[in-house]
Coordinates of C-alpha atoms in Angstrom, one line a residue:
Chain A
X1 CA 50.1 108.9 142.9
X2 CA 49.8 111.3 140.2
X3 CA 50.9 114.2 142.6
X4 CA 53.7 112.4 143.9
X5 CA 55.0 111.6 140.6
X6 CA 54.9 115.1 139.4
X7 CA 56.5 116.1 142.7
X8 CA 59.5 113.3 142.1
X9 CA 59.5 114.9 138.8
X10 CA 59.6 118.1 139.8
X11 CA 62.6 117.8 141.7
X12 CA 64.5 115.6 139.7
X13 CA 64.5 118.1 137.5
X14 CA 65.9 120.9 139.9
X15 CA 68.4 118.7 141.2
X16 CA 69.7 118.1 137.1
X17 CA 69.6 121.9 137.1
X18 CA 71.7 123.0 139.4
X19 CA 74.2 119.7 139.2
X20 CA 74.2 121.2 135.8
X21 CA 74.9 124.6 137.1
X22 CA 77.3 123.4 139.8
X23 CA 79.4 121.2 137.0
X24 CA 79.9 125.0 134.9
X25 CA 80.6 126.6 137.8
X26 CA 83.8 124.9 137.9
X27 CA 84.7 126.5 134.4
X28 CA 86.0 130.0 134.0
X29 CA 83.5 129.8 130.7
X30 CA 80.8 128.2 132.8
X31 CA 80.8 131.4 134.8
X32 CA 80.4 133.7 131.7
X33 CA 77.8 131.4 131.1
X34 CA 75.8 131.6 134.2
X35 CA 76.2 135.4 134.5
X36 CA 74.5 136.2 131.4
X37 CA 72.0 134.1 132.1
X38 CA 71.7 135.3 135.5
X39 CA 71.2 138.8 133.7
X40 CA 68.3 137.5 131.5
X41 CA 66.4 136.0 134.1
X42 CA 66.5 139.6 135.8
X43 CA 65.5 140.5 132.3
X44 CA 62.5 138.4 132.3
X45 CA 61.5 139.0 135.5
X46 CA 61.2 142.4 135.0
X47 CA 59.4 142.2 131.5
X48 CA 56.8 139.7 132.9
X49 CA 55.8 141.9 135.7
X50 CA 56.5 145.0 133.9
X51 CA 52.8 147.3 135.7
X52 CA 54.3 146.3 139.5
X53 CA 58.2 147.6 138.7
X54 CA 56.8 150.8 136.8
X55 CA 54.2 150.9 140.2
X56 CA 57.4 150.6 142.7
X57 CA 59.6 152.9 140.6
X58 CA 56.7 155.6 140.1
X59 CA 55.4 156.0 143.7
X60 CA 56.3 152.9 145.5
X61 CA 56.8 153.3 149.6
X62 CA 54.6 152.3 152.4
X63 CA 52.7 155.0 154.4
X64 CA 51.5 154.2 157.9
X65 CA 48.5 156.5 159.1
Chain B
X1 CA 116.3 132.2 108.3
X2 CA 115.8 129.6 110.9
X3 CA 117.7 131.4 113.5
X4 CA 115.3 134.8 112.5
X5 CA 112.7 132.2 112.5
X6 CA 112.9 131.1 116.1
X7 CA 113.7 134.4 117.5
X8 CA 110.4 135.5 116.3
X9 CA 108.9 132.8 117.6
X10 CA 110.5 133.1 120.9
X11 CA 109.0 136.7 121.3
X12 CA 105.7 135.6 120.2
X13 CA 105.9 133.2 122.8
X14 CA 107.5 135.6 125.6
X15 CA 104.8 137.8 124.8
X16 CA 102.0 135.6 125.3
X17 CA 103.4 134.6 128.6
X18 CA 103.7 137.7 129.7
X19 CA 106.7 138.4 130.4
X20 CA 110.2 139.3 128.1
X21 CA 113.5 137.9 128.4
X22 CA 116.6 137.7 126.2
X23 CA 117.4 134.6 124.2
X24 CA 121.4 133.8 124.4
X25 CA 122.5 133.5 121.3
X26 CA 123.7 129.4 122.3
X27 CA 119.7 129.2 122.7
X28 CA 119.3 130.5 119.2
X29 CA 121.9 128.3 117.9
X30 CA 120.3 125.2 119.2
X31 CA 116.8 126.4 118.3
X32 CA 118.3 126.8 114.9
X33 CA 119.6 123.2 114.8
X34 CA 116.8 121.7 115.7
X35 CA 114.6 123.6 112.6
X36 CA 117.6 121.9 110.3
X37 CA 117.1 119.0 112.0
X38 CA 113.0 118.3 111.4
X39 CA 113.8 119.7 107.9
X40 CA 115.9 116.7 106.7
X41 CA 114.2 114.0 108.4
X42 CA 111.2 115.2 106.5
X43 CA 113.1 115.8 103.1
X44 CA 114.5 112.2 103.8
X45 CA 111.1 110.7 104.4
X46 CA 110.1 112.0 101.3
X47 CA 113.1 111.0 99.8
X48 CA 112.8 107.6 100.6
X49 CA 109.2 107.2 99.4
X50 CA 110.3 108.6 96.2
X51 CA 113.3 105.7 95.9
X52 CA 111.2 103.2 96.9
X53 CA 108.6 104.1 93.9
X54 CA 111.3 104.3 91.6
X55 CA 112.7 100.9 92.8
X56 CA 109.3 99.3 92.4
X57 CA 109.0 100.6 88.8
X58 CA 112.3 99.5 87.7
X59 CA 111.7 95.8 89.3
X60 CA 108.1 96.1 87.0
X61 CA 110.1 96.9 83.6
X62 CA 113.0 94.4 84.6
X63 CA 109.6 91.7 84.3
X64 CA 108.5 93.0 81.0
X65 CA 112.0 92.9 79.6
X66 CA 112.7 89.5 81.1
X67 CA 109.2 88.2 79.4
X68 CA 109.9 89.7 76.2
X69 CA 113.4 88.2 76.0
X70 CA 112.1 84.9 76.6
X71 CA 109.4 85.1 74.1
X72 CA 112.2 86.3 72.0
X73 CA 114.4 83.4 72.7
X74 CA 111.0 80.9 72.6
X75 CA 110.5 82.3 69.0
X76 CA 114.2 81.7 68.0
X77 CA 114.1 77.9 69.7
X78 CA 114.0 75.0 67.6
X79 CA 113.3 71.7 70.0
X80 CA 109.6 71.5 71.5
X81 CA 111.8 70.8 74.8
X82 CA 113.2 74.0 75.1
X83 CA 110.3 75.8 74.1
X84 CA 108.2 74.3 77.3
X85 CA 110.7 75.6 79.8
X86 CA 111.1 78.8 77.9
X87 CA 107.0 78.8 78.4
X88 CA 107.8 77.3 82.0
X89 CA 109.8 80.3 82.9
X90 CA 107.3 83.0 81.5
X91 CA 104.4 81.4 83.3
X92 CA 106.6 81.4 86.6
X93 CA 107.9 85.3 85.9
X94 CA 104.2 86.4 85.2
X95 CA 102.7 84.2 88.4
X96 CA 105.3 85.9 90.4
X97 CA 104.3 89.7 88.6
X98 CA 101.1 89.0 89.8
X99 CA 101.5 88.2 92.9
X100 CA 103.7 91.2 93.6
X101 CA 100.9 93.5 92.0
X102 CA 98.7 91.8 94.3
X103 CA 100.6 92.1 97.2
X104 CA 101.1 96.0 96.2
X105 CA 97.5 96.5 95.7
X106 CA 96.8 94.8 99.5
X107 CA 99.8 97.4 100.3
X108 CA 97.9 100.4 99.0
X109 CA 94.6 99.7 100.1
X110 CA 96.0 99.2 104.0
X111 CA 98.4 102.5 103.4
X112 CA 95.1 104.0 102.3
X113 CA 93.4 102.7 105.2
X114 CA 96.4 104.5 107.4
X115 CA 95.8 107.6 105.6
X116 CA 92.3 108.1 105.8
X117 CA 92.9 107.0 109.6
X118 CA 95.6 110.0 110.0
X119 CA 93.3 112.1 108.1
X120 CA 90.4 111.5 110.6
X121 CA 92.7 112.0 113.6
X122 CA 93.9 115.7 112.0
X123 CA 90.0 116.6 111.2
X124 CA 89.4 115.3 115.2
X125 CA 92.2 117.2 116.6
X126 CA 91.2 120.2 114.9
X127 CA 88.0 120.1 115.6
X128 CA 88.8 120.0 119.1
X129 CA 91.4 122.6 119.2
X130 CA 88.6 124.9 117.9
X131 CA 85.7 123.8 120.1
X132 CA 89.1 124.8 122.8
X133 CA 89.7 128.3 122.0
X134 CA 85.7 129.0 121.6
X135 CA 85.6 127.4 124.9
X136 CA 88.7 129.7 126.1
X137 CA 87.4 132.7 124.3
X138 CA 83.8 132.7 126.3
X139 CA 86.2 132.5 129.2
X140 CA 87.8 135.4 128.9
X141 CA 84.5 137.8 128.0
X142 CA 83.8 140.0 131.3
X143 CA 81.7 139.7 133.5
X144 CA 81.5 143.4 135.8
X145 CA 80.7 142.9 139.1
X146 CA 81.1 139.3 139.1
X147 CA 78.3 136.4 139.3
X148 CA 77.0 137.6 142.7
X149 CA 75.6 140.5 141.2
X150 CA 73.1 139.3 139.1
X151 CA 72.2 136.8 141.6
X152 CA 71.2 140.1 144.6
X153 CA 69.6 141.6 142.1
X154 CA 67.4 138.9 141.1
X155 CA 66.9 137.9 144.9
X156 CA 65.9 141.6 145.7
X157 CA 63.2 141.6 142.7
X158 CA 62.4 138.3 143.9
X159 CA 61.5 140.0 147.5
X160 CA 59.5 143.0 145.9
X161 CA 57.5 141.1 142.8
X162 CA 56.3 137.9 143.4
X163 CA 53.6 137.9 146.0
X164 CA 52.9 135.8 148.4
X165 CA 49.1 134.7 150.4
X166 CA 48.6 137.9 148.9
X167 CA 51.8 140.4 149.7
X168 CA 54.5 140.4 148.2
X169 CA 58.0 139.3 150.9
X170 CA 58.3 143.4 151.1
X171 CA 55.1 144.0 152.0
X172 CA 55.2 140.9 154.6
X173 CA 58.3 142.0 156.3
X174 CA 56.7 146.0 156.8
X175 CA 53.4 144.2 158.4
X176 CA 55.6 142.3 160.0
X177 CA 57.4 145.5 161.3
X178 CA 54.8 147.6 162.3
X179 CA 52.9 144.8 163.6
X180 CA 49.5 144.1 161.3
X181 CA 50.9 141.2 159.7
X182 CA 47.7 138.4 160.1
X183 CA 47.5 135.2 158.6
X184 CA 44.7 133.4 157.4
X185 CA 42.9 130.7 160.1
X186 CA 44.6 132.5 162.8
X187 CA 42.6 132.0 165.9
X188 CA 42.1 135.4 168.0
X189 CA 41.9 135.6 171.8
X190 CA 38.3 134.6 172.1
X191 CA 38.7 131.4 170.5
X192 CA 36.8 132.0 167.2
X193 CA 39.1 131.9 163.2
X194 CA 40.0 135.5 162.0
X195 CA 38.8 136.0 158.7
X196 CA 40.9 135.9 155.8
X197 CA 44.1 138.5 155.8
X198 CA 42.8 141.7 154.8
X199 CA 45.1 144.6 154.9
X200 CA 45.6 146.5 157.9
X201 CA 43.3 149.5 158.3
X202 CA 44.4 153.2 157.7
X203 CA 47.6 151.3 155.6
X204 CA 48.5 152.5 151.9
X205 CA 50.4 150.7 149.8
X206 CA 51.2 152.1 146.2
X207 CA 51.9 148.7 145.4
X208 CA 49.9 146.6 142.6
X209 CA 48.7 143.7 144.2
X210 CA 49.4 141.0 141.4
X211 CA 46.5 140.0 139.2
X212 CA 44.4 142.6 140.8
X213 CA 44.7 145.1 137.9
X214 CA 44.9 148.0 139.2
X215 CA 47.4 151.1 141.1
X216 CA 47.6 150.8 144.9
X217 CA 45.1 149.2 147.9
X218 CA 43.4 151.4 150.1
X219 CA 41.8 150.1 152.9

């Protein structure tokens, strides 16, 4: 019960998301909006797994033998 | 002035739709009228509020003088007769005054009540206009590359960061590739469970494994 109520949740509150998303896509400010945040999420992502980018950029490739 | 007046306002204009053209001097004429024309209605609105203030004060002295010429004439009277309908005729002039004052007070407090409605409307309208142009404004910032370029780059790191059953999508797709790729619970030729994925042997990957805390997996 409890699972399936976080999973209702869970996508109840994807769906607002990108109805939200989809309703300022429709804008020409909406899309100003959505790029920049678009940017920080790359942002984030890259801060949060800062050791794997700085691994990938260093000396990242796949050697086979 | 007016004429000066709308040709600089014309350019303005021309210049914010992009484009320039000529104004023919019958166009300026009639753009000039028409400043003369919302000049006097608005000097005659104001006009007439100021005659009909000065038409309310005059009918407030005329009461005073017409009440102070019948005590006057009350004072001078000799029979108790006349003297009641000279008191008659103040009590109706001053019943009348104050019904007229408060009829003018129900008068201001609804004109009030329009005012402060007009007032709210301009404060509304305003705010709206600039919650508009903000609006506009973040419109027009730039945005290089448009909104798909944030989006590949952030599905590209999403590929080479965030791991998955132990491999990040990269990492799966190579295995994939070159042919090691093993999932956990897979069941080999002879019928028995492989164990769990373990990387393929004489493989190096400089990659981090996430959470593993260290540079690179050797096997």
């Amino acid at each position: 019960m409890n699972s399936s109520g976080s999973v209702v949740g869970w996508l109840t509150a994807w769906l607002l998301m990108f109805m939200l998303l989809f309703i300022l896509a429709r804008t020409r400010a909406g899309h100003t909006i959505i790029y920049y945040l678009a940017w920080l999420m790359v942002a984030l992502l890259i801060v949060s797994h800062g050791k794997q980018v700085a691994s990938i950029l260093s000396g990242g490739n796949f050697t086979n033998g | 002035m007016s004429s000066k007046r709308a040709e600089a306002m014309s350019k303005m204009q021309a210049s914010i739709d992009g484009y320039s053209f000529n104004i023919s001097q019958e166009d300026l004429n009639r753009l000039a009228d028409e400043d003369v024309q919302l000049d006097e209605a608005a000097s005659m609105q104001s006009n007439k509020d100021l005659v009909e203030a000065e038409r309310l004060k005059q009918a407030e002295l005329k009461t005073e003088a017409d009440i102070e010429r019948l005590k006057a004439a009350k004072q001078k009277a000799s029979s108790d007769a006349v003297k009641a309908e000279y008191d008659e005729e103040m009590k109706r002039i001053q019943l009348a005054k104050q019904q007229k004052q408060q009829e003018e007070k129900e008068l201001s407090a609804s004109k009030l009540a329009g005012h402060a409605i007009e007032q709210t409307r301009t404060a509304y309208q305003r705010v709206q206009d600039v919650t508009g142009e903000a609006w506009d404004s973040l419109g027009r910032v730039s945005t290089p590359g448009s909104i798909f370029l944030p989006i590949a780059v952030l599905l590209i790191l999403f590929l080479l960061l965030l791991p998955v059953n132990g491999h990040t999508r990269i990492e799966w797709l190579w295995l994939a590739l070159v042919g090691d790729a093993h999932l956990s619970g897979e069941v080999d030729n002879s019928g028995g469970v492989q164990e769990q994925t373990q990387p393929p042997q004489n493989q190096t990957f400089s990659f981090n494994t996430p959470g593993s805390g260290f540079t690179g997996v050797q096997v």
